[in-house]
Amino acid sequence: MTFSVLMVCTGNICRSPMAEGLLWHRLPEALKPVVSVRSAGTHGLHGNRAEPFAVSAAAAYGADISQHRASVLDAGMIRSADLVLAMEKYHIDKINDLLFFRCKYALLLGTFAEKRENPEIEDPYGAPLGAYETCASEIAACMPGLIAHIRAQVDGRAT
């Protein structure tokens, strides 16, 4: 049985593809056969490639998102996920709107970073490369805590 993670941002061309790529890149090999990772946008620019600066910022952390194509978030994606990770509270609201009830497994990605005061990850869209690099750094800081959470969930299912 696969544990499914869904990353959500607005356009699905910056933050969520970087988060998807970074998680997959950092996921331990032992977990890859039992974890799936995808991303979508609340206002996804369906079919668009990831922003070039996002591709560059993710690559600096070893993640290749150059083949990413944006998807529009829908209720089916949310229902099929075991964990939905949003970049902003606004995205949580949109997730809940699509389901007509509160999604108990939708969280802000930033909550997995240690010592982070604001759990929201700011949108770098339209900003210079440095903003994308900062965003990728913030996303990367979430990965150890997120991977520990995923491991605990997968291990819990195995017992």
mmCIF file of C-alpha atoms in Angstrom:
data_model
loop_
_atom_site.group_PDB
_atom_site.id
_atom_site.type_symbol
_atom_site.label_atom_id
_atom_site.label_comp_id
_atom_site.label_asym_id
_atom_site.label_seq_id
_atom_site.Cartn_x
_atom_site.Cartn_y
_atom_site.Cartn_z
ATOM 1 C CA MET A 1 0.000 0.000 0.000
ATOM 2 C CA THR A 2 1.329 3.427 -0.977
ATOM 3 C CA PHE A 3 1.420 6.497 1.257
ATOM 4 C CA SER A 4 0.457 9.434 -0.959
ATOM 5 C CA VAL A 5 1.686 13.004 -0.403
ATOM 6 C CA LEU A 6 0.165 15.951 -2.272
ATOM 7 C CA MET A 7 1.931 19.346 -2.299
ATOM 8 C CA VAL A 8 -0.320 22.353 -2.957
ATOM 9 C CA CYS A 9 0.397 25.958 -3.886
ATOM 10 C CA THR A 10 -1.355 28.483 -6.132
ATOM 11 C CA GLY A 11 -0.152 28.029 -9.716
ATOM 12 C CA ASN A 12 1.767 24.744 -9.336
ATOM 13 C CA ILE A 13 4.767 26.249 -11.085
ATOM 14 C CA CYS A 14 6.953 27.397 -8.157
ATOM 15 C CA ARG A 15 6.582 26.201 -4.570
ATOM 16 C CA SER A 16 4.706 22.918 -4.851
ATOM 17 C CA PRO A 17 6.873 21.538 -7.678
ATOM 18 C CA MET A 18 9.975 22.474 -5.680
ATOM 19 C CA ALA A 19 8.511 20.773 -2.597
ATOM 20 C CA GLU A 20 7.548 17.701 -4.633
ATOM 21 C CA GLY A 21 11.012 17.473 -6.172
ATOM 22 C CA LEU A 22 12.891 18.086 -2.941
ATOM 23 C CA LEU A 23 10.858 15.522 -1.035
ATOM 24 C CA TRP A 24 11.322 12.871 -3.697
ATOM 25 C CA HIS A 25 15.042 13.623 -3.958
ATOM 26 C CA ARG A 26 15.564 13.427 -0.187
ATOM 27 C CA LEU A 27 13.240 10.525 0.489
ATOM 28 C CA PRO A 28 15.260 7.508 1.657
ATOM 29 C CA GLU A 29 15.441 4.750 -0.955
ATOM 30 C CA ALA A 30 13.696 2.354 1.434
ATOM 31 C CA LEU A 31 10.606 4.594 1.436
ATOM 32 C CA LYS A 32 10.408 5.296 -2.312
ATOM 33 C CA PRO A 33 8.574 2.048 -3.152
ATOM 34 C CA VAL A 34 5.807 2.862 -0.657
ATOM 35 C CA VAL A 35 5.508 6.665 -0.998
ATOM 36 C CA SER A 36 4.152 8.682 -3.900
ATOM 37 C CA VAL A 37 4.546 12.444 -4.216
ATOM 38 C CA ARG A 38 2.687 14.794 -6.527
ATOM 39 C CA SER A 39 1.691 18.431 -6.639
ATOM 40 C CA ALA A 40 -1.133 20.669 -7.814
ATOM 41 C CA GLY A 41 -2.268 24.274 -7.653
ATOM 42 C CA THR A 42 -5.450 25.828 -6.361
ATOM 43 C CA HIS A 43 -5.358 27.965 -9.489
ATOM 44 C CA GLY A 44 -2.996 25.676 -11.371
ATOM 45 C CA LEU A 45 -1.720 26.814 -14.721
ATOM 46 C CA HIS A 46 -2.527 23.415 -16.223
ATOM 47 C CA GLY A 47 0.250 22.040 -18.409
ATOM 48 C CA ASN A 48 2.692 24.874 -17.773
ATOM 49 C CA ARG A 49 6.290 24.104 -16.958
ATOM 50 C CA ALA A 50 7.837 25.023 -13.629
ATOM 51 C CA GLU A 51 9.234 28.546 -13.532
ATOM 52 C CA PRO A 52 12.888 28.537 -14.707
ATOM 53 C CA PHE A 53 14.045 30.093 -11.418
ATOM 54 C CA ALA A 54 12.188 27.338 -9.525
ATOM 55 C CA VAL A 55 13.953 24.719 -11.648
ATOM 56 C CA SER A 56 17.299 26.352 -10.865
ATOM 57 C CA ALA A 57 16.596 26.721 -7.136
ATOM 58 C CA ALA A 58 15.473 23.088 -6.826
ATOM 59 C CA ALA A 59 18.509 21.903 -8.789
ATOM 60 C CA ALA A 60 20.776 23.562 -6.220
ATOM 61 C CA TYR A 61 19.363 20.988 -3.755
ATOM 62 C CA GLY A 62 19.749 18.092 -6.187
ATOM 63 C CA ALA A 63 16.111 17.952 -7.344
ATOM 64 C CA ASP A 64 15.318 17.927 -11.066
ATOM 65 C CA ILE A 65 11.882 19.475 -11.710
ATOM 66 C CA SER A 66 12.602 20.423 -15.315
ATOM 67 C CA GLN A 67 9.972 18.005 -16.654
ATOM 68 C CA HIS A 68 7.219 19.221 -14.305
ATOM 69 C CA ARG A 69 3.826 20.130 -15.777
ATOM 70 C CA ALA A 70 1.291 22.035 -13.689
ATOM 71 C CA SER A 71 -1.996 20.467 -12.587
ATOM 72 C CA VAL A 72 -5.167 22.010 -11.220
ATOM 73 C CA LEU A 73 -6.144 20.792 -7.750
ATOM 74 C CA ASP A 74 -9.404 18.866 -7.566
ATOM 75 C CA ALA A 75 -11.324 17.015 -4.877
ATOM 76 C CA GLY A 76 -10.250 13.616 -6.199
ATOM 77 C CA MET A 77 -6.577 14.476 -5.718
ATOM 78 C CA ILE A 78 -7.246 15.494 -2.131
ATOM 79 C CA ARG A 79 -9.306 12.397 -1.341
ATOM 80 C CA SER A 80 -6.656 10.089 -2.805
ATOM 81 C CA ALA A 81 -3.866 11.638 -0.707
ATOM 82 C CA ASP A 82 -2.864 10.524 2.763
ATOM 83 C CA LEU A 83 -1.158 13.836 3.494
ATOM 84 C CA VAL A 84 -1.842 17.203 1.827
ATOM 85 C CA LEU A 85 0.778 19.884 2.391
ATOM 86 C CA ALA A 86 -0.101 23.481 1.599
ATOM 87 C CA MET A 87 2.186 26.484 1.401
ATOM 88 C CA GLU A 88 -0.273 29.050 2.834
ATOM 89 C CA LYS A 89 -3.398 29.099 5.008
ATOM 90 C CA TYR A 90 -5.268 30.301 1.908
ATOM 91 C CA HIS A 91 -4.513 26.947 0.254
ATOM 92 C CA ILE A 92 -5.922 25.067 3.263
ATOM 93 C CA ASP A 93 -9.136 27.088 2.851
ATOM 94 C CA LYS A 94 -9.308 26.168 -0.852
ATOM 95 C CA ILE A 95 -8.696 22.493 -0.033
ATOM 96 C CA ASN A 96 -11.521 22.570 2.494
ATOM 97 C CA ASP A 97 -13.816 24.341 0.008
ATOM 98 C CA LEU A 98 -13.291 21.566 -2.535
ATOM 99 C CA LEU A 99 -14.278 18.901 -0.015
ATOM 100 C CA PHE A 100 -17.183 20.738 1.665
ATOM 101 C CA PHE A 101 -15.715 19.768 5.034
ATOM 102 C CA ARG A 102 -12.471 20.233 6.906
ATOM 103 C CA CYS A 103 -9.642 18.096 5.563
ATOM 104 C CA LYS A 104 -8.025 16.680 8.698
ATOM 105 C CA TYR A 105 -4.878 15.592 6.860
ATOM 106 C CA ALA A 106 -4.125 18.982 5.241
ATOM 107 C CA LEU A 107 -1.268 20.797 6.955
ATOM 108 C CA LEU A 108 1.079 23.672 6.237
ATOM 109 C CA LEU A 109 4.431 22.392 4.982
ATOM 110 C CA GLY A 110 6.244 24.975 7.112
ATOM 111 C CA THR A 111 5.062 23.272 10.302
ATOM 112 C CA PHE A 112 7.674 20.577 9.666
ATOM 113 C CA ALA A 113 10.613 23.009 9.915
ATOM 114 C CA GLU A 114 12.316 23.402 13.267
ATOM 115 C CA LYS A 115 12.394 26.870 14.791
ATOM 116 C CA ARG A 116 10.140 28.393 12.122
ATOM 117 C CA GLU A 117 7.840 31.117 13.451
ATOM 118 C CA ASN A 118 5.615 31.480 10.376
ATOM 119 C CA PRO A 119 4.497 28.140 8.895
ATOM 120 C CA GLU A 120 3.560 29.771 5.582
ATOM 121 C CA ILE A 121 6.034 29.646 2.705
ATOM 122 C CA GLU A 122 5.965 32.857 0.669
ATOM 123 C CA ASP A 123 5.314 32.767 -3.063
ATOM 124 C CA PRO A 124 8.398 33.798 -5.063
ATOM 125 C CA TYR A 125 6.454 34.138 -8.346
ATOM 126 C CA GLY A 126 7.617 37.151 -10.345
ATOM 127 C CA ALA A 127 10.540 37.840 -8.023
ATOM 128 C CA PRO A 128 14.256 37.542 -8.830
ATOM 129 C CA LEU A 129 16.203 34.299 -8.473
ATOM 130 C CA GLY A 130 17.145 35.088 -4.867
ATOM 131 C CA ALA A 131 13.498 34.802 -3.787
ATOM 132 C CA TYR A 132 13.282 31.330 -5.344
ATOM 133 C CA GLU A 133 16.524 30.342 -3.632
ATOM 134 C CA THR A 134 15.120 31.519 -0.288
ATOM 135 C CA CYS A 135 11.911 29.600 -0.955
ATOM 136 C CA ALA A 136 13.822 26.427 -1.832
ATOM 137 C CA SER A 137 15.893 26.827 1.339
ATOM 138 C CA GLU A 138 12.722 27.150 3.445
ATOM 139 C CA ILE A 139 11.224 24.074 1.772
ATOM 140 C CA ALA A 140 14.459 22.108 2.247
ATOM 141 C CA ALA A 141 14.412 22.976 5.969
ATOM 142 C CA CYS A 142 11.049 21.180 6.222
ATOM 143 C CA MET A 143 12.291 17.920 4.735
ATOM 144 C CA PRO A 144 13.869 16.222 7.799
ATOM 145 C CA GLY A 145 10.731 16.701 9.908
ATOM 146 C CA LEU A 146 8.455 15.781 7.022
ATOM 147 C CA ILE A 147 10.394 12.622 6.199
ATOM 148 C CA ALA A 148 10.318 11.588 9.881
ATOM 149 C CA HIS A 149 6.534 12.118 9.854
ATOM 150 C CA ILE A 150 6.101 10.090 6.666
ATOM 151 C CA ARG A 151 8.292 7.302 8.037
ATOM 152 C CA ALA A 152 6.170 7.167 11.209
ATOM 153 C CA GLN A 153 2.978 7.014 9.127
ATOM 154 C CA VAL A 154 4.321 4.252 6.889
ATOM 155 C CA ASP A 155 5.659 2.288 9.860
ATOM 156 C CA GLY A 156 2.297 2.698 11.634
ATOM 157 C CA ARG A 157 0.492 1.181 8.678
ATOM 158 C CA ALA A 158 2.876 -1.766 8.581
ATOM 159 C CA THR A 159 1.984 -2.839 12.125
#
